Short mmCIF file of C-alpha atoms in Angstrom, two decimals:
data_model
loop_
_atom_site.label_atom_id
_atom_site.label_comp_id
_atom_site.label_asym_id
_atom_site.label_seq_id
_atom_site.Cartn_x
_atom_site.Cartn_y
_atom_site.Cartn_z
CA MET A 1 -2.11 217.82 3.40
CA SER A 2 0.24 220.24 1.64
CA PRO A 3 -0.71 221.52 -1.85
CA LEU A 4 2.15 219.51 -3.37
CA ASN A 5 0.93 216.33 -1.69
CA GLN A 6 -2.61 217.16 -2.84
CA LEU A 7 -1.34 217.50 -6.39
CA ASN A 8 0.53 214.18 -6.27
CA THR A 9 -2.53 212.45 -4.82
CA ALA A 10 -4.74 213.99 -7.51
CA ILE A 11 -2.40 212.76 -10.23
CA LYS A 12 -2.57 209.24 -8.79
CA HIS A 13 -6.37 209.44 -8.83
CA PHE A 14 -6.26 210.63 -12.44
CA HIS A 15 -4.09 207.75 -13.64
CA ALA A 16 -6.32 205.31 -11.74
CA GLY A 17 -9.34 206.64 -13.63
CA GLN A 18 -10.80 208.27 -10.49
CA TYR A 19 -11.53 211.55 -12.23
CA ALA A 20 -14.07 213.00 -9.79
CA GLU A 21 -11.67 212.64 -6.87
CA ALA A 22 -8.82 214.04 -8.94
CA LYS A 23 -10.89 217.02 -10.08
CA THR A 24 -11.83 218.00 -6.53
CA LEU A 25 -8.20 218.02 -5.35
CA LEU A 26 -6.92 219.75 -8.50
CA LYS A 27 -9.39 222.61 -8.08
CA GLN A 28 -8.20 223.10 -4.51
CA VAL A 29 -4.55 223.15 -5.61
CA LYS A 30 -5.26 225.55 -8.47
CA THR A 31 -6.88 228.00 -6.05
CA SER A 32 -4.41 227.74 -3.19
CA SER A 33 -1.16 227.31 -5.16
CA PRO A 34 -1.37 228.73 -8.70
CA GLU A 35 2.39 228.26 -9.05
CA LEU A 36 1.81 224.48 -9.28
CA VAL A 37 1.12 224.58 -13.01
CA MET A 38 0.34 220.89 -13.43
CA ALA A 39 -2.99 221.32 -11.60
CA PRO A 40 -4.65 223.21 -14.49
CA VAL A 41 -2.95 220.88 -16.99
CA TYR A 42 -4.63 217.84 -15.42
CA LEU A 43 -7.92 219.73 -15.08
CA ALA A 44 -7.72 220.41 -18.80
CA GLN A 45 -7.22 216.70 -19.50
CA ILE A 46 -10.32 215.88 -17.44
CA ALA A 47 -12.20 218.55 -19.40
CA VAL A 48 -11.14 216.83 -22.65
CA LEU A 49 -12.61 213.57 -21.33
CA ASP A 50 -15.85 215.47 -20.61
CA GLY A 51 -15.90 217.04 -24.08
CA LYS A 52 -15.09 220.50 -22.71
CA GLY A 53 -11.43 220.87 -23.65
CA GLN A 54 -12.09 223.98 -25.74
CA GLN A 55 -12.75 225.95 -22.54
CA TRP A 56 -9.13 225.45 -21.46
CA ILE A 57 -7.41 226.66 -24.63
CA PRO A 58 -6.87 230.30 -23.48
CA ALA A 59 -5.54 229.21 -20.08
CA LEU A 60 -3.11 226.71 -21.63
CA GLN A 61 -1.95 229.21 -24.25
CA GLU A 62 -1.15 231.61 -21.42
CA LEU A 63 0.55 228.83 -19.48
CA VAL A 64 2.93 227.90 -22.31
CA THR A 65 4.21 231.48 -22.36
CA GLN A 66 5.06 231.12 -18.67
CA VAL A 67 6.47 227.57 -18.91
CA PRO A 68 7.66 227.27 -22.53
CA HIS A 69 9.78 224.16 -21.88
CA SER A 70 6.96 221.83 -20.74
CA HIS A 71 6.12 219.14 -23.29
CA GLN A 72 3.15 218.04 -21.15
CA ILE A 73 1.44 221.43 -21.42
CA PHE A 74 1.85 221.57 -25.20
CA HIS A 75 0.52 218.02 -25.54
CA VAL A 76 -2.63 218.77 -23.52
CA LEU A 77 -3.06 222.04 -25.46
CA GLY A 78 -2.98 219.91 -28.62
CA GLN A 79 -5.72 217.67 -27.22
CA CYS A 80 -7.92 220.69 -26.46
CA LEU A 81 -7.30 222.24 -29.90
CA GLN A 82 -8.10 218.94 -31.61
CA GLN A 83 -11.36 218.67 -29.69
CA ALA A 84 -12.14 222.25 -30.76
CA LYS A 85 -11.59 221.12 -34.40
CA GLN A 86 -8.64 223.49 -34.79
CA LEU A 87 -6.59 220.69 -36.35
CA PRO A 88 -3.68 222.67 -37.91
CA GLN A 89 -3.05 224.40 -34.58
CA ALA A 90 -3.43 221.07 -32.72
CA ALA A 91 -0.86 219.39 -34.98
CA THR A 92 1.56 222.26 -34.32
CA ALA A 93 1.08 221.91 -30.54
CA PHE A 94 1.65 218.14 -30.68
CA HIS A 95 4.78 218.66 -32.80
CA THR A 96 6.09 221.19 -30.26
CA ALA A 97 5.49 218.66 -27.47
CA LEU A 98 7.63 216.16 -29.39
CA THR A 99 10.34 218.77 -29.89
CA LEU A 100 10.48 219.51 -26.15
CA LEU A 101 10.42 215.81 -25.26
CA SER A 102 13.35 215.35 -27.63
CA ILE A 103 15.28 218.06 -25.78
CA GLN A 104 14.51 216.40 -22.44
CA THR A 105 15.65 213.05 -23.81
CA GLU A 106 19.03 214.55 -24.63
CA GLN A 107 19.33 215.62 -20.99
CA ASP A 108 17.63 213.15 -18.65
CA TRP A 109 14.73 210.91 -19.62
CA GLN A 110 13.10 207.85 -18.15
CA PRO A 111 9.92 206.13 -19.43
CA SER A 112 6.81 206.56 -17.32
CA GLN A 113 5.37 203.50 -15.63
CA THR A 114 2.16 203.33 -17.60
CA SER A 115 -0.08 200.36 -17.03
CA PHE A 116 -0.97 197.78 -19.65
CA SER A 117 -4.70 197.26 -19.29
CA ALA A 118 -6.16 193.80 -19.31
CA ALA A 119 -8.67 192.82 -21.95
CA PRO A 120 -12.17 193.78 -20.72
CA PHE A 121 -13.71 190.54 -21.97
CA THR A 122 -12.80 186.99 -22.88
CA GLN A 123 -12.67 185.87 -26.49
CA GLU A 124 -15.71 183.65 -25.89
CA GLN A 125 -17.74 186.55 -24.43
CA GLY A 126 -16.74 188.84 -27.28
CA GLU A 127 -17.57 186.37 -30.03
CA GLU A 128 -20.95 185.51 -28.51
CA LEU A 129 -21.91 189.20 -28.38
CA LEU A 130 -20.49 189.86 -31.86
CA TRP A 131 -22.65 187.19 -33.49
CA GLN A 132 -25.71 188.25 -31.51
CA THR A 133 -25.25 191.87 -32.58
CA LEU A 134 -24.56 191.12 -36.25
CA SER A 135 -27.57 188.80 -36.36
CA LEU A 136 -29.72 191.48 -34.72
CA LEU A 137 -28.64 194.10 -37.26
CA LYS A 138 -29.24 191.72 -40.18
CA ARG A 139 -32.76 190.97 -38.98
CA HIS A 140 -33.41 194.72 -39.00
CA GLY A 141 -32.15 195.10 -42.56
CA VAL A 142 -28.74 196.59 -41.72
CA TYR A 143 -25.82 195.36 -43.84
CA ALA A 144 -23.30 195.05 -40.98
CA PHE A 145 -20.17 192.89 -40.93
CA ALA A 146 -16.99 192.26 -38.92
CA CYS A 147 -14.14 194.58 -39.92
CA ALA A 148 -10.69 195.86 -38.84
CA GLY A 149 -9.17 194.03 -35.83
CA THR A 150 -12.25 191.87 -35.30
CA LEU A 151 -12.10 190.63 -38.90
CA LEU A 152 -8.32 190.16 -38.62
CA GLY A 153 -8.73 187.86 -35.63
CA LEU A 154 -11.54 185.84 -37.19
CA GLU A 155 -9.63 185.29 -40.44
CA ARG A 156 -6.12 184.84 -39.07
CA GLU A 157 -6.72 183.13 -35.72
CA GLY A 158 -10.21 181.70 -36.19
CA SER A 159 -11.31 183.72 -33.14
CA LEU A 160 -11.11 187.26 -31.82
CA LEU A 161 -7.61 188.56 -31.21
CA ALA A 162 -6.33 187.90 -27.71
CA ASN A 163 -6.61 191.06 -25.58
CA ASP A 164 -8.80 192.84 -28.12
CA LYS A 165 -10.34 195.85 -26.39
CA ASP A 166 -13.47 196.20 -28.53
CA LEU A 167 -15.53 194.82 -31.40
CA ASP A 168 -15.23 196.38 -34.86
CA VAL A 169 -18.33 196.32 -37.04
CA GLY A 170 -18.61 197.85 -40.51
CA LEU A 171 -21.78 198.90 -42.31
CA ASP A 172 -23.11 201.03 -45.14
CA TRP A 173 -22.60 204.66 -44.08
CA LEU A 174 -26.14 205.47 -45.24
CA GLN A 175 -27.47 202.99 -42.66
CA MET A 176 -25.59 204.49 -39.70
CA ASP A 177 -28.63 206.20 -38.16
CA LYS A 178 -30.74 203.06 -38.49
CA ALA A 179 -28.02 200.90 -36.90
CA ILE A 180 -27.67 203.36 -34.01
CA GLN A 181 -31.41 203.18 -33.39
CA VAL A 182 -31.35 199.36 -33.38
CA LEU A 183 -28.39 199.22 -30.99
CA THR A 184 -29.77 201.77 -28.54
CA GLU A 185 -33.06 199.86 -28.44
CA HIS A 186 -31.24 196.62 -27.62
CA GLY A 187 -28.91 197.38 -24.74
CA TRP A 188 -26.18 199.60 -26.19
CA ASN A 189 -25.23 203.17 -25.17
CA GLU A 190 -22.97 205.60 -27.00
CA ALA A 191 -19.55 205.71 -25.29
CA SER A 192 -17.50 208.85 -24.60
CA ARG A 193 -19.34 210.91 -27.23
CA SER A 194 -17.73 208.56 -29.80
CA TYR A 195 -14.46 210.38 -29.04
CA ASP A 196 -15.76 213.46 -30.88
CA LEU A 197 -16.02 211.53 -34.16
CA MET A 198 -18.98 211.12 -36.49
CA ASN A 199 -17.30 207.97 -37.85
CA PRO A 200 -16.86 205.53 -36.26
CA ARG A 201 -19.59 205.73 -33.66
CA CYS A 202 -18.63 204.02 -30.43
CA PHE A 203 -20.96 202.09 -28.12
CA ARG A 204 -20.81 200.14 -24.87
CA HIS A 205 -23.01 197.17 -24.05
CA GLN A 206 -25.04 197.81 -20.91
CA LYS A 207 -24.89 194.23 -19.61
CA THR A 208 -21.33 193.17 -20.41
CA GLY A 209 -19.51 196.51 -20.70
CA ILE A 210 -18.00 195.42 -24.03
CA ALA A 211 -17.23 198.28 -26.43
CA LEU A 212 -18.14 198.33 -30.13
CA ASP A 213 -16.93 200.62 -32.93
CA LEU A 214 -19.53 201.08 -35.66
CA CYS A 215 -17.52 201.96 -38.78
CA GLY A 216 -19.35 203.51 -41.70
CA PHE A 217 -18.21 202.66 -45.25
CA GLY A 218 -19.19 205.13 -47.94
CA THR A 219 -18.57 205.63 -51.67
CA ASP A 220 -16.42 208.35 -53.23
CA ASN A 221 -18.71 209.96 -55.78
CA ALA A 222 -15.80 210.90 -58.04
CA SER A 223 -13.93 207.58 -58.19
CA GLY A 224 -16.55 205.10 -57.00
CA GLU A 225 -14.08 203.74 -54.42
CA THR A 226 -15.09 202.62 -50.96
CA MET A 227 -14.02 204.93 -48.12
CA CYS A 228 -13.89 204.62 -44.35
CA GLY A 229 -11.68 206.11 -41.65
CA LEU A 230 -11.91 208.60 -38.79
CA TRP A 231 -14.16 211.53 -39.63
CA VAL A 232 -14.95 214.67 -37.65
CA GLU A 233 -18.13 216.60 -38.28
CA GLY A 234 -17.84 220.28 -39.19
CA ILE A 235 -14.36 220.34 -40.74
CA PRO A 236 -13.27 220.23 -44.41
CA PHE A 237 -13.64 216.57 -45.39
CA HIS A 238 -10.05 216.33 -46.67
CA TRP A 239 -8.82 217.16 -43.16
CA ASN A 240 -10.14 213.77 -42.00
CA ARG A 241 -8.20 210.52 -41.79
CA ILE A 242 -9.57 208.75 -44.87
CA THR A 243 -8.92 205.12 -45.79
CA PHE A 244 -9.76 203.43 -49.11
CA PHE A 245 -10.92 199.83 -49.59
CA PRO A 246 -11.88 197.49 -52.42
CA LYS A 247 -15.59 197.34 -53.21
CA ILE A 248 -17.52 195.73 -50.37
CA ALA A 249 -19.41 192.52 -51.23
CA LEU A 250 -21.27 190.50 -48.61
CA SER A 251 -22.54 186.95 -48.26
CA ASN A 252 -24.52 185.02 -45.66
CA ARG A 253 -22.76 183.24 -42.84
CA SER A 254 -24.25 180.90 -40.24
CA THR A 255 -23.31 181.49 -36.59
CA PRO A 256 -24.58 180.19 -33.23
CA ALA A 257 -26.74 183.35 -33.04
CA GLY A 258 -28.20 182.96 -36.52
CA GLU A 259 -27.47 184.30 -39.99
CA VAL A 260 -25.09 187.29 -40.29
CA TRP A 261 -23.46 189.21 -43.12
CA HIS A 262 -19.78 188.52 -43.77
CA LEU A 263 -17.34 189.92 -46.31
CA SER A 264 -17.17 187.78 -49.44
CA ARG A 265 -13.45 188.54 -49.89
CA PRO A 266 -12.12 189.39 -46.42
CA ASP A 267 -8.55 188.85 -47.59
CA HIS A 268 -8.84 191.80 -50.00
CA VAL A 269 -10.04 194.12 -47.24
CA LEU A 270 -7.38 192.94 -44.78
CA THR A 271 -4.62 193.34 -47.37
CA ALA A 272 -5.76 196.89 -48.07
CA LEU A 273 -5.60 197.82 -44.39
CA TYR A 274 -2.72 195.74 -42.99
CA GLY A 275 -0.66 194.95 -46.09
CA GLU A 276 0.30 191.70 -47.80
CA ASN A 277 1.68 190.22 -44.55
CA TRP A 278 -1.55 190.53 -42.57
CA ARG A 279 -1.41 186.82 -41.72
CA THR A 280 1.78 187.39 -39.68
CA PRO A 281 1.13 188.78 -36.16
CA ASP A 282 2.70 192.21 -35.70
CA GLY A 283 2.41 193.65 -32.20
CA ASP A 284 3.98 196.98 -33.17
CA PHE A 285 1.53 197.82 -35.94
CA ASP A 286 -0.50 200.93 -35.03
CA THR A 287 -3.61 200.75 -37.22
CA ILE A 288 -4.51 204.43 -36.82
CA VAL A 289 -1.14 205.65 -38.12
CA CYS A 290 0.31 202.74 -40.09
CA ALA A 291 -2.72 201.69 -42.15
CA HIS A 292 -1.61 200.85 -45.68
CA ASN A 293 -4.70 202.39 -47.29
CA LEU A 294 -4.04 205.95 -46.10
CA ARG A 295 -3.21 207.76 -49.33
CA GLN A 296 -2.33 211.05 -47.73
CA PHE A 297 -1.58 212.34 -44.28
CA SER A 298 -4.27 214.86 -43.44
CA TRP A 299 -4.41 217.25 -40.50
CA LEU A 300 -6.27 214.65 -38.44
CA SER A 301 -3.71 212.01 -39.42
CA TYR A 302 -0.90 214.24 -38.17
CA CYS A 303 -2.74 214.93 -34.92
CA TYR A 304 -3.10 211.20 -34.27
CA GLY A 305 0.41 210.42 -35.51
CA TYR A 306 2.18 213.01 -33.35
CA SER A 307 0.09 212.35 -30.23
CA ARG A 308 0.41 208.56 -30.47
CA LEU A 309 4.18 208.81 -31.05
CA TYR A 310 4.38 211.00 -27.94
CA ALA A 311 2.36 208.53 -25.85
CA GLN A 312 4.34 205.43 -26.92
CA TRP A 313 7.65 207.25 -26.40
CA LEU A 314 6.69 208.27 -22.87
CA ARG A 315 5.65 204.71 -22.04
CA GLY A 316 8.99 203.35 -23.20
CA ASN A 317 7.34 201.37 -26.05
CA THR A 318 10.26 202.19 -28.31
CA ALA A 319 9.55 199.56 -30.98
CA ARG A 320 6.01 200.80 -31.54
CA ALA A 321 7.13 204.43 -31.36
CA ILE A 322 9.73 203.77 -34.06
CA ARG A 323 7.09 202.22 -36.34
CA ILE A 324 4.88 205.30 -35.98
CA LEU A 325 7.86 207.56 -36.51
CA GLU A 326 8.82 205.77 -39.75
CA VAL A 327 5.39 206.55 -41.19
CA LEU A 328 5.58 210.20 -40.13
CA ARG A 329 9.03 210.57 -41.65
CA SER A 330 7.87 209.07 -44.93
CA HIS A 331 5.43 211.97 -45.19
CA LYS A 332 7.79 214.61 -43.78
CA PRO A 333 11.32 213.52 -44.78
CA GLN A 334 12.75 217.03 -44.33
CA ASP A 335 11.52 217.42 -40.73
CA THR A 336 14.70 217.82 -38.67
CA VAL A 337 12.89 217.20 -35.37
CA LEU A 338 11.60 213.83 -36.57
CA SER A 339 15.11 212.96 -37.78
CA LEU A 340 16.54 213.77 -34.33
CA ILE A 341 13.83 211.74 -32.62
CA SER A 342 14.60 208.79 -34.91
CA ARG A 343 18.22 208.79 -33.74
CA GLN A 344 17.18 209.08 -30.09
CA LEU A 345 14.54 206.36 -30.24
CA ASN A 346 16.80 203.91 -32.01
CA THR A 347 19.50 204.50 -29.38
CA LEU A 348 16.98 204.03 -26.57
CA HIS A 349 15.59 200.91 -28.22
CA THR A 350 19.05 199.36 -28.48
CA GLN A 351 19.75 200.09 -24.81
CA TYR A 352 16.29 198.85 -23.80
CA SER A 353 16.57 195.65 -25.84
CA ASN A 354 20.04 194.78 -24.55
CA GLN A 355 19.04 195.18 -20.90
CA LYS A 356 18.29 191.92 -19.12
CA ARG A 357 14.74 192.55 -17.95
CA VAL A 358 13.14 190.11 -15.49
CA LEU A 359 9.41 189.70 -15.00
CA ALA A 360 7.84 188.63 -11.69
CA LEU A 361 4.10 187.88 -11.56
CA GLY A 362 1.45 187.71 -8.88
CA TYR A 363 -1.54 189.18 -7.07
CA PHE A 364 0.57 190.48 -4.17
CA ASP A 365 -2.56 190.75 -2.04
CA LEU A 366 -1.86 191.56 1.61
CA MET A 367 1.87 192.05 0.96
CA HIS A 368 4.02 189.79 3.15
CA GLU A 369 7.57 188.47 3.59
CA GLY A 370 7.09 185.71 1.02
CA HIS A 371 6.30 188.30 -1.65
CA LEU A 372 9.41 190.30 -0.76
CA ARG A 373 11.70 187.25 -0.92
CA TYR A 374 10.19 186.27 -4.28
CA LEU A 375 10.80 189.76 -5.68
CA GLU A 376 14.33 189.88 -4.27
CA PHE A 377 15.09 186.53 -5.93
CA ALA A 378 13.69 187.78 -9.22
CA ARG A 379 15.70 191.02 -9.04
CA GLN A 380 18.92 189.00 -8.69
CA GLN A 381 18.28 187.32 -12.06
CA GLY A 382 18.79 190.45 -14.19
CA GLU A 383 19.37 194.18 -14.50
CA ALA A 384 15.79 195.47 -14.23
CA LEU A 385 12.81 194.04 -12.36
CA VAL A 386 9.42 194.36 -14.01
CA VAL A 387 6.43 193.26 -11.94
CA GLY A 388 3.11 192.14 -13.41
CA ILE A 389 0.18 192.56 -11.04
CA ALA A 390 -2.84 190.37 -11.80
CA PRO A 391 -6.01 192.49 -12.08
CA ASP A 392 -9.05 192.03 -9.88
CA SER A 393 -10.97 190.52 -12.82
CA PHE A 394 -8.60 187.53 -12.99
CA CYS A 395 -9.32 186.68 -9.35
CA LEU A 396 -13.06 187.01 -9.90
CA GLN A 397 -12.91 184.72 -12.94
CA SER A 398 -10.66 182.04 -11.42
CA LYS A 399 -11.63 182.11 -7.73
CA GLY A 400 -15.04 183.74 -7.67
CA TYR A 401 -14.06 186.58 -5.34
CA ALA A 402 -12.03 189.80 -5.47
CA PRO A 403 -8.69 190.35 -3.71
CA ILE A 404 -8.75 192.15 -0.35
CA MET A 405 -6.77 195.02 -1.90
CA ASN A 406 -7.81 196.25 -5.34
CA GLU A 407 -5.39 196.27 -8.25
CA THR A 408 -4.58 199.99 -7.89
CA GLN A 409 -3.68 199.61 -4.21
CA ARG A 410 -1.60 196.51 -4.88
CA ARG A 411 0.24 198.20 -7.75
CA ASN A 412 0.96 201.30 -5.66
CA LEU A 413 2.64 199.14 -2.99
CA ILE A 414 4.71 197.23 -5.55
CA THR A 415 5.80 200.41 -7.36
CA ALA A 416 6.97 201.94 -4.07
CA LEU A 417 9.56 199.18 -3.57
CA ALA A 418 13.12 200.27 -4.35
CA ILE A 419 13.96 196.96 -6.08
CA VAL A 420 11.09 197.36 -8.60
CA ASP A 421 11.91 199.24 -11.82
CA GLU A 422 8.51 198.96 -13.55
CA SER A 423 5.06 197.65 -12.76
CA HIS A 424 2.19 196.76 -15.09
CA ILE A 425 -1.28 195.30 -14.77
CA VAL A 426 -1.15 191.86 -16.41
CA ALA A 427 -2.96 191.90 -19.74
CA ALA A 428 -3.70 188.16 -20.15
CA PRO A 429 -3.98 185.15 -17.83
CA MET A 430 -1.03 182.76 -18.09
CA ALA A 431 -3.48 180.03 -19.10
CA GLN A 432 -4.05 181.94 -22.35
CA THR A 433 -0.65 180.84 -23.61
CA GLN A 434 -0.29 182.83 -26.84
CA ALA A 435 -1.81 186.04 -25.48
CA ALA A 436 0.31 185.87 -22.32
CA ALA A 437 3.49 185.22 -24.31
CA GLU A 438 2.79 188.15 -26.63
CA TRP A 439 2.23 190.47 -23.67
CA ILE A 440 5.43 189.32 -21.95
CA ASP A 441 7.41 189.73 -25.17
CA SER A 442 5.98 193.26 -25.65
CA LEU A 443 7.74 194.27 -22.41
CA ASN A 444 11.14 193.16 -23.78
CA ILE A 445 11.44 190.56 -21.04
CA LYS A 446 14.42 188.19 -21.09
CA THR A 447 13.55 186.07 -18.03
CA VAL A 448 10.29 185.23 -16.27
CA VAL A 449 10.46 184.18 -12.62
CA CYS A 450 7.58 182.03 -11.39
CA GLY A 451 6.90 180.42 -8.02
CA ILE A 452 8.19 176.86 -7.81
CA GLU A 453 4.70 175.60 -6.93
CA TRP A 454 3.75 176.14 -10.60
CA GLN A 455 6.67 174.13 -12.00
CA GLY A 456 5.39 171.18 -14.03
CA SER A 457 1.82 172.50 -14.23
CA GLU A 458 0.11 172.22 -17.60
CA ARG A 459 -0.27 175.97 -18.11
CA TRP A 460 3.37 176.75 -17.31
CA GLN A 461 4.70 173.87 -19.39
CA LYS A 462 2.86 175.28 -22.41
CA LEU A 463 3.89 178.86 -21.62
CA GLU A 464 7.52 177.87 -21.02
CA GLN A 465 7.68 176.21 -24.46
CA THR A 466 6.10 179.22 -26.19
CA LEU A 467 8.37 181.70 -24.42
CA ALA A 468 11.43 179.63 -25.34
CA LEU A 469 10.60 180.19 -29.02
CA LEU A 470 10.80 183.93 -28.28
CA GLY A 471 14.16 183.59 -26.54
CA ILE A 472 12.66 184.07 -23.05
CA GLU A 473 13.68 181.73 -20.24
CA VAL A 474 11.59 180.72 -17.22
CA ILE A 475 13.14 180.34 -13.77
CA TYR A 476 11.29 179.01 -10.73
CA ALA A 477 11.78 180.79 -7.40
CA PRO A 478 12.00 178.87 -4.11
CA LYS A 479 8.96 179.01 -1.85
CA THR A 480 8.99 180.82 1.48
CA ASP A 481 7.53 178.30 3.94
CA GLY A 482 5.19 179.24 6.71
CA ILE A 483 3.50 182.27 5.16
CA SER A 484 0.92 182.99 2.48
CA THR A 485 -1.94 185.37 1.84
CA THR A 486 -4.39 182.53 2.52
CA GLN A 487 -2.78 181.83 5.90
CA ILE A 488 -2.96 185.51 6.82
CA LYS A 489 -6.68 185.62 5.94
CA ARG A 490 -7.33 182.47 8.03
CA LYS A 491 -5.47 183.91 11.01
CA VAL A 492 -7.40 187.18 10.84
CA CYS A 493 -10.70 185.29 10.60
CA SER A 494 -9.72 182.99 13.49
CA GLN A 495 -8.74 185.86 15.74
CA ASN A 496 -12.06 187.60 15.04
CA GLY A 497 -14.18 184.50 15.46
CA ILE A 498 -15.08 184.28 11.77
CA GLN A 499 -15.56 180.84 10.28
#
């Protein structure tokens, strides 16, 4: 394998989360072909994930003098500097990455095909574990309660938010150590070094794999106000991202797992964080950057703001990128780079929104002629074909077994097809009507193409009605007779004498 092919393979491993395999290949490329500068850049990103990004700062600083036009190198340098707690320098590196991305956009830019990840747990699983954990903490004398996105879902939807990626639990900052002890003694492990933060502290449940953010609420000694936010140990406190809340008052609440603490006035807390319209779903709201109770933009706020704008821009999530950019510009109205980016993003968003984007859905396991005809039909319905690949977890939940080819392999095959413009891992089963509709709408889809065998089914009747309210039509593709993944599996088994 040539060094260039090794590099491309390593990058695929990296984006699939296969970091050990990626690291091995990247080291080989770095040694054999130092001119391939993206090898050390990806090695530095893996080092950041391992908590060792600081080691790569000198190498990346040297690299940007050799390749001063690379926005990727500056962005990774920013990640390493942030991890090293050099926040002013990190913010400058992230801002430079945005500047260079802006220049590239003026010349030739296309969004990367970044996957939407499916929710790691069902709402029922998440709620069951939430109540069990809050009840456990209460029995041990910890004043813990649902907060942030978890509280938003419970109060607005009566359940956890669809596709929520973790549980958010608040508590008295002075009880953080005690809560950590209780959790670690009852099946929780700290996750990813809590992303180098002392608040919140992040945990993963050993049995279910569900993540939990433990958010400490403290009191400002000067004003008596309640504070929370993202805090890094060992930096001036005002560098942190600090949020302010009304005074916390708790009351008892009965749940299937027993008594828990719950906010007495959850609406006051939600209004402080999300604004007066918190009851209206807003898929483009970025809580880290857009929180209403951020009184000032600190160095950590700028690091998150710039880096998250960069990430959303690269992914083609122009609506969310614009929302983040609006907040940044409100704090830096004289920044000419942010003004230029605003013009570019709004132009891209208009083009993106006006394009007739068609979504095709499926497992696409053991790719065959029927899949190709379905995709060709879908491509004929619009200007861009977006393909949603169902993750392995959906098959396990609905059928009790995994696909023959895993989701990464299936996505790689789909992405390689010339007729496919974008591919994403499906974030919600179609049976979860509201969650599925929100995910489809987030991709700026105008038409969904489904196999005709699903026409008239209960789940698609509900989804079709919900999508219609969003201005999205559903078209049913004709079936290719005589071939299916199930038939292929049966033929293989028959030919090999397997019952």
